[in-house]
Amino acid sequence: MPVAPTPVSDVRDVVSQGLLHIHFQPIVHMAEGRVFGHEALIRPQSPSPWTTPDTLFAAARQCGWTIELELECLRLALQAWARSAERGWLFVNLSAEALIQALMRDGLERVLRQARSAGLPLSCVVVELTEHEHVQNVDAIQQALSMLRRYGGSLALDDFGDGRSSLRLWSELRPEFVKIDKYFIRHVHETSHKLKTLRALQQLADTFGSRLIAEGVEDADELMVLRDLGMDFVQGYFLGRPQAQAVDALPQEALDVLGNREIAVLPQDRHASNRGLTARTLLKPAPSLPATATHDEVAALFNRRPDLHAVALVEGDRPVGLIARKTVQDLYLRLYFRDRYGPRPCTLHANLNPLLVDVHTPVEQLTKVLTSNDQRYLTEGYVITEGGRYLGLGTGEQLVRAVTEARIEAARHANPLTFLPGNVPITLHIERLLDNGQDFVACYADLNHFKSYNDHYGYWRGDEMIRLQAECLTGACDPRRDFVGHVGGDDFVLLMQSADWQRRIESAVAHFNRRARGLFDEAARAAGGIWAEDRQGVQRFHPCTTLSVGVLKVGPDQFHRAEEVASAAAWAKHLAKQSAGGIHLMDGREAIARLNQQAAAHPLPG
C-alpha cells in the first residue's frame, strides 16, 4: 500500500518535507540580445496548503519564521544553481531584515560558505533587497553588504519606484543593479510620463554607477521602446516565464524585436502645457498703502515712484483694494478735486474687488483674465498674493506676453488644436531615424484651397477641416512604426517606416478628399467649390479643399541633419500641390542634388 503523505500544518513542515522548489526566470542583456542571468523564485508544491509564495510567507510571518524561510529559499536557490548547467548571474531575494538578522545569527555567512564549497562562484550571485522600505539601520545593511561583497556577491534594489523605495538608500548603498517596478514598464509605449520617468532613472543610474533592469515586460511594443531607450537589462513574461530549468535562448518573438532595425514611435504629451510657469514670473514687487490712505497720499506715492502702474490697499497684510495711476491722474485733472477729495479716503475711487492671483497659479490658468468681460485687469493690473498675503503686483502687458510665449513654446511640443507632436518632437524623431541608419519615408502634407475655405466659412469650420486632416493622416498610419506631427496650420509631417507606406498615403489622400466635400455647403458641393478672394484680393472660383502630400524617400547616410530632411520634404510638397494626383515622390538622391544646387546659387556669406 502506498504511504499516505505526512500532513502539512506548519510552514516548517513545507521545508522539512522538501516541498519548496526553485524556478528560474531569465534576465536579458538588451545590447547583446542574450540571456544574462536568472532570478530564482520559490514555488511551494503539493500537498502544501499554501500554493503561492505570497500565502506561504504570510503564514511564515504569523508564526515568526520569516527569516528562517528566506534563508532556506536562499540555500535552495544557491544549491540548485550550483547543479545547473547554466552559470550566468543568479538573482536571489532577501528582505533587508533577513539580511541583517542572518548576519547577526551567522546564517548568511554559513549559507555563502556552503555555496562556495559546492563549487558555486559567488561572483555571479546578486542579492535582491526586497521590502527596503523597512530599512531603519543603514549601518547594519552596510555591514552585511560588506560581507556579501567580500565573498564576491553584488546587490540589487528590487521594485524601485513602487512608492516605497528610497532614493536615499540607492545613494547610500550604491547597488550594482536596480530593478524598476513593472508599473513604469506596463504600456510605456503609450504613456509619456512613464517614458520620462525611465529617462530620469537612467540619469540617476549613471550618477550612482548602477545598471537598470526593467521588470514586467509583457509585449513587443514595450520591449521595442526599452530597446530604443538603451535600457541595460529586461525581464518579463515576453522574454520567458519562470520554469524549473534555466534557459540559454530567448523566444523567437523577443529575438525578432531585438533584431528589428525599425525604431519605436515614442509616446508624446498630448496636451500643450507649461506646468513650470507660474504667476511668480509675473510678480513685480511694489509698496502698498493702508486701506485708510487718502487720495493725496496715493498721489504722493505715484509722484515718488513713476514706475508704479497701480498701488494695492491693504488691511494688515491682506489686500482689499487696488487703485490705478491713470485713475488718480484723471481724478486730479478735475476742477477742485484736490481741494474736495484730496484728504478723503482713496477707497471712494479704488477698485474694491481687485483680481487676486496666488503666486503659485500656473500662467496658463490666467488666460481667463484675457477673455473676461471685466477688462480693467488688463489696464490696472492685478494683485499677486501667497496664502492670501500681499506680495506685489502684476500688469496686463506682462500677462499677455507670458501667455503668448507660453502657448508658442507649448505649440512647439504639442499642437493645441490636434494635440499632435509639434516642431521639437518632429525634429527629435527625424534625428533618431537618421541615427538609426535605415530607410524611411518623410512626408509633408498640407491642403489645397484651404485659405479660401477658412476665409469663407470662418476659423471655427477651418479648425474642423484641420482636425479632419489630422484624423485621416493618423488613421492611415501604423502607430508603432509611423510618426505623425503637426507643424502648424494645415502643415503636417509624417515619418513612416511601414513597408506599405505608399498605399497608406494614397488611402489618406482619398479618404480626406471624399470627406472634406462634406464640410462644404450643399450649393458649394454641387458647384465643386466656392467663390472667394484670392491672396491678391481678387474674387475667383476655388475648388473644394483637397490634400497634397510630398513624399521623400530617405536612404542611409543621405542626410545628416533633420533640417535637410524637412527642407527636401517641403520641396516635394510644393511639387505635389502642382500634380494632378496630389502626391509627389522624390528620391533622396534627387533631393540632395536640388539642395546642393540651391546652396550653390545662394551661398552663405563668408
Coordinates of N, CA and C in Angstrom, one line a residue, residues 340-438:
R340 N -11.4 119.1 -2.6 CA -12.6 118.5 -2.1 C -12.3 117.0 -1.6
Y341 N -11.5 116.3 -2.5 CA -11.3 114.9 -2.2 C -9.9 114.5 -1.8
G342 N -8.9 115.4 -1.9 CA -7.6 115.0 -1.6 C -7.4 114.4 -0.2
P343 N -8.0 115.0 0.8 CA -7.8 114.5 2.2 C -8.7 113.3 2.5
R344 N -9.6 112.9 1.6 CA -10.6 111.9 1.9 C -10.0 110.5 1.5
P345 N -10.6 109.4 2.0 CA -10.1 108.1 1.7 C -10.1 107.7 0.2
C346 N -9.0 107.1 -0.3 CA -9.0 106.8 -1.7 C -9.9 105.6 -2.1
T347 N -10.4 104.9 -1.0 CA -11.3 103.8 -1.3 C -12.6 104.3 -2.0
L348 N -12.9 105.6 -2.0 CA -14.0 106.2 -2.7 C -13.9 105.9 -4.2
H349 N -12.7 105.8 -4.7 CA -12.5 105.7 -6.2 C -11.6 104.4 -6.5
A350 N -11.3 103.6 -5.5 CA -10.5 102.4 -5.8 C -11.4 101.2 -6.2
N351 N -10.8 100.3 -6.8 CA -11.4 99.0 -7.2 C -11.3 98.1 -5.9
L352 N -12.5 98.0 -5.3 CA -12.5 97.2 -4.0 C -12.7 95.7 -4.3
N353 N -12.7 95.3 -5.5 CA -12.8 93.9 -5.8 C -11.8 93.5 -6.9
P354 N -10.5 93.8 -6.5 CA -9.4 93.5 -7.5 C -9.2 92.0 -7.7
L355 N -8.6 91.7 -8.8 CA -8.2 90.3 -9.1 C -7.1 89.9 -8.2
L356 N -7.2 88.9 -7.4 CA -6.2 88.3 -6.6 C -5.7 87.0 -7.2
V357 N -4.4 87.0 -7.4 CA -3.8 85.8 -8.1 C -2.7 85.2 -7.1
D358 N -2.9 84.0 -6.8 CA -1.8 83.3 -5.9 C -0.6 83.1 -6.7
V359 N 0.6 83.3 -6.1 CA 1.8 83.3 -6.8 C 2.1 81.9 -7.4
H360 N 1.5 80.9 -6.9 CA 1.7 79.5 -7.4 C 0.8 79.1 -8.6
T361 N -0.1 80.0 -9.0 CA -1.1 79.7 -10.1 C -0.3 79.6 -11.4
P362 N -0.6 78.5 -12.2 CA 0.0 78.3 -13.5 C -0.4 79.5 -14.4
V363 N 0.5 79.9 -15.2 CA 0.2 81.1 -16.1 C -0.9 80.7 -17.1
E364 N -1.0 79.4 -17.5 CA -2.0 79.0 -18.5 C -3.4 79.2 -17.9
Q365 N -3.6 79.1 -16.6 CA -4.9 79.3 -16.0 C -5.3 80.8 -16.0
L366 N -4.4 81.7 -16.2 CA -4.7 83.1 -16.2 C -5.2 83.6 -17.5
T367 N -5.4 82.7 -18.5 CA -5.9 83.1 -19.8 C -7.3 83.6 -19.7
K368 N -8.0 83.2 -18.6 CA -9.4 83.6 -18.4 C -9.4 85.1 -18.2
V369 N -8.3 85.7 -17.7 CA -8.3 87.2 -17.5 C -8.3 87.9 -18.8
L370 N -7.7 87.3 -19.8 CA -7.6 87.9 -21.1 C -9.0 87.9 -21.8
T371 N -9.8 87.0 -21.5 CA -11.1 86.8 -22.2 C -12.3 87.2 -21.3
S372 N -12.0 87.7 -20.1 CA -13.1 88.1 -19.2 C -13.8 89.4 -19.6
N373 N -15.0 89.6 -19.2 CA -15.8 90.8 -19.6 C -15.2 92.0 -18.9
D374 N -14.6 91.8 -17.7 CA -14.0 92.9 -17.0 C -12.6 93.2 -17.4
Q375 N -12.4 94.1 -18.3 CA -11.1 94.4 -18.9 C -10.2 95.3 -18.1
R376 N -10.7 95.7 -16.9 CA -9.9 96.5 -16.0 C -8.6 95.8 -15.6
Y377 N -8.6 94.5 -15.6 CA -7.5 93.7 -15.2 C -6.3 93.9 -16.1
L378 N -6.6 94.2 -17.4 CA -5.6 94.4 -18.4 C -5.0 95.8 -18.3
T379 N -5.7 96.8 -17.8 CA -5.2 98.2 -17.7 C -4.6 98.5 -16.3
E380 N -5.4 98.1 -15.3 CA -4.9 98.5 -13.9 C -4.1 97.3 -13.3
G381 N -4.1 96.1 -13.9 CA -3.3 95.0 -13.4 C -4.1 94.3 -12.3
Y382 N -3.3 93.5 -11.5 CA -3.9 92.6 -10.5 C -2.9 92.5 -9.4
V383 N -3.4 91.9 -8.3 CA -2.6 91.8 -7.1 C -2.1 90.3 -7.0
I384 N -0.9 90.1 -6.7 CA -0.3 88.8 -6.5 C -0.1 88.5 -5.0
T385 N -0.6 87.4 -4.6 CA -0.6 87.0 -3.1 C 0.1 85.7 -3.0
E386 N 0.4 85.3 -1.7 CA 0.8 84.0 -1.3 C 0.1 83.7 0.0
G387 N -0.8 82.7 -0.1 CA -1.6 82.3 1.1 C -2.4 83.5 1.5
G388 N -2.9 84.3 0.6 CA -3.7 85.4 1.0 C -3.0 86.7 1.4
R389 N -1.7 86.6 1.6 CA -0.9 87.8 2.0 C -0.3 88.5 0.8
Y390 N -0.3 89.8 0.9 CA 0.2 90.6 -0.3 C 1.7 90.4 -0.6
L391 N 2.0 90.2 -1.9 CA 3.3 90.1 -2.3 C 3.8 91.2 -3.2
G392 N 2.9 91.5 -4.2 CA 3.2 92.5 -5.2 C 2.1 92.6 -6.2
L393 N 2.5 93.2 -7.4 CA 1.5 93.4 -8.5 C 1.9 92.7 -9.7
G394 N 1.0 92.6 -10.6 CA 1.2 92.1 -12.0 C 0.5 93.0 -13.0
T395 N 1.1 93.1 -14.2 CA 0.5 94.0 -15.2 C -0.2 93.2 -16.3
G396 N -1.2 93.8 -16.9 CA -1.8 93.1 -18.0 C -0.9 92.9 -19.2
E397 N 0.0 93.8 -19.4 CA 1.0 93.7 -20.5 C 1.9 92.5 -20.3
Q398 N 2.4 92.3 -19.0 CA 3.2 91.1 -18.7 C 2.4 89.8 -19.0
L399 N 1.2 89.8 -18.5 CA 0.3 88.6 -18.7 C 0.1 88.3 -20.1
V400 N -0.2 89.2 -21.0 CA -0.4 88.9 -22.4 C 0.9 88.4 -23.0
R401 N 2.0 88.9 -22.6 CA 3.3 88.5 -23.2 C 3.6 87.0 -22.7
A402 N 3.4 86.8 -21.4 CA 3.7 85.5 -20.8 C 2.8 84.4 -21.4
V403 N 1.5 84.7 -21.5 CA 0.6 83.7 -22.0 C 0.9 83.4 -23.5
T404 N 1.2 84.4 -24.3 CA 1.5 84.2 -25.7 C 2.8 83.4 -25.8
E405 N 3.8 83.7 -25.1 CA 5.1 83.0 -25.2 C 4.9 81.6 -24.7
A406 N 4.1 81.4 -23.7 CA 3.9 80.0 -23.2 C 3.2 79.2 -24.2
R407 N 2.2 79.8 -24.9 CA 1.5 79.0 -25.9 C 2.3 78.7 -27.1
I408 N 3.2 79.6 -27.5 CA 4.1 79.4 -28.6 C 5.0 78.3 -28.3
E409 N 5.6 78.3 -27.1 CA 6.5 77.3 -26.6 C 5.8 75.9 -26.5
A410 N 4.6 75.9 -26.0 CA 3.8 74.7 -25.9 C 3.5 74.1 -27.3
A411 N 3.2 75.0 -28.2 CA 2.9 74.5 -29.6 C 4.1 73.9 -30.2
R412 N 5.3 74.2 -29.8 CA 6.5 73.6 -30.4 C 6.5 72.1 -30.0
H413 N 5.9 71.8 -28.9 CA 5.9 70.4 -28.4 C 4.6 69.6 -28.7
A414 N 3.5 70.3 -28.6 CA 2.2 69.6 -28.9 C 1.3 70.7 -29.4
N415 N 0.7 70.5 -30.6 CA -0.2 71.4 -31.2 C -1.5 71.5 -30.4
P416 N -1.9 72.7 -30.0 CA -3.1 72.8 -29.2 C -4.4 72.5 -29.9
L417 N -4.4 72.4 -31.2 CA -5.6 72.1 -31.9 C -5.8 70.6 -32.1
T418 N -4.8 69.9 -32.5 CA -4.8 68.4 -32.7 C -4.2 67.6 -31.6
F419 N -3.4 68.3 -30.7 CA -2.6 67.6 -29.7 C -1.6 66.6 -30.3
L420 N -1.3 66.8 -31.6 CA -0.2 66.0 -32.2 C 1.2 66.7 -31.8
P421 N 2.2 65.9 -31.9 CA 3.6 66.5 -31.6 C 3.9 67.6 -32.5
G422 N 4.6 68.7 -31.9 CA 5.0 69.8 -32.7 C 6.4 69.8 -33.2
N423 N 7.0 70.9 -33.5 CA 8.3 71.0 -34.1 C 9.4 70.3 -33.4
V424 N 9.4 70.5 -32.1 CA 10.5 69.9 -31.3 C 10.5 68.3 -31.4
P425 N 9.4 67.7 -31.1 CA 9.4 66.2 -31.2 C 9.6 65.7 -32.6
I426 N 9.1 66.5 -33.6 CA 9.3 66.1 -35.0 C 10.8 66.1 -35.3
T427 N 11.5 67.1 -34.9 CA 12.9 67.2 -35.2 C 13.7 66.0 -34.5
L428 N 13.3 65.8 -33.2 CA 14.0 64.7 -32.5 C 13.7 63.3 -33.1
H429 N 12.5 63.1 -33.7 CA 12.2 61.8 -34.3 C 13.0 61.7 -35.6
I430 N 13.1 62.7 -36.4 CA 13.9 62.7 -37.6 C 15.4 62.3 -37.2
E431 N 15.9 63.0 -36.2 CA 17.3 62.7 -35.8 C 17.5 61.2 -35.4
R432 N 16.5 60.7 -34.7 CA 16.5 59.3 -34.3 C 16.5 58.4 -35.5
L433 N 15.7 58.7 -36.5 CA 15.7 57.9 -37.7 C 17.0 58.0 -38.5
L434 N 17.6 59.2 -38.6 CA 18.9 59.3 -39.2 C 20.0 58.6 -38.5
D435 N 20.0 58.6 -37.2 CA 21.0 57.9 -36.4 C 20.8 56.4 -36.6
N436 N 19.6 56.0 -36.8 CA 19.3 54.5 -36.9 C 19.9 54.0 -38.2
G437 N 20.1 54.8 -39.3 CA 20.7 54.4 -40.5 C 19.9 53.5 -41.4
Q438 N 18.6 53.5 -41.3 CA 17.7 52.7 -42.1 C 16.8 53.5 -43.0

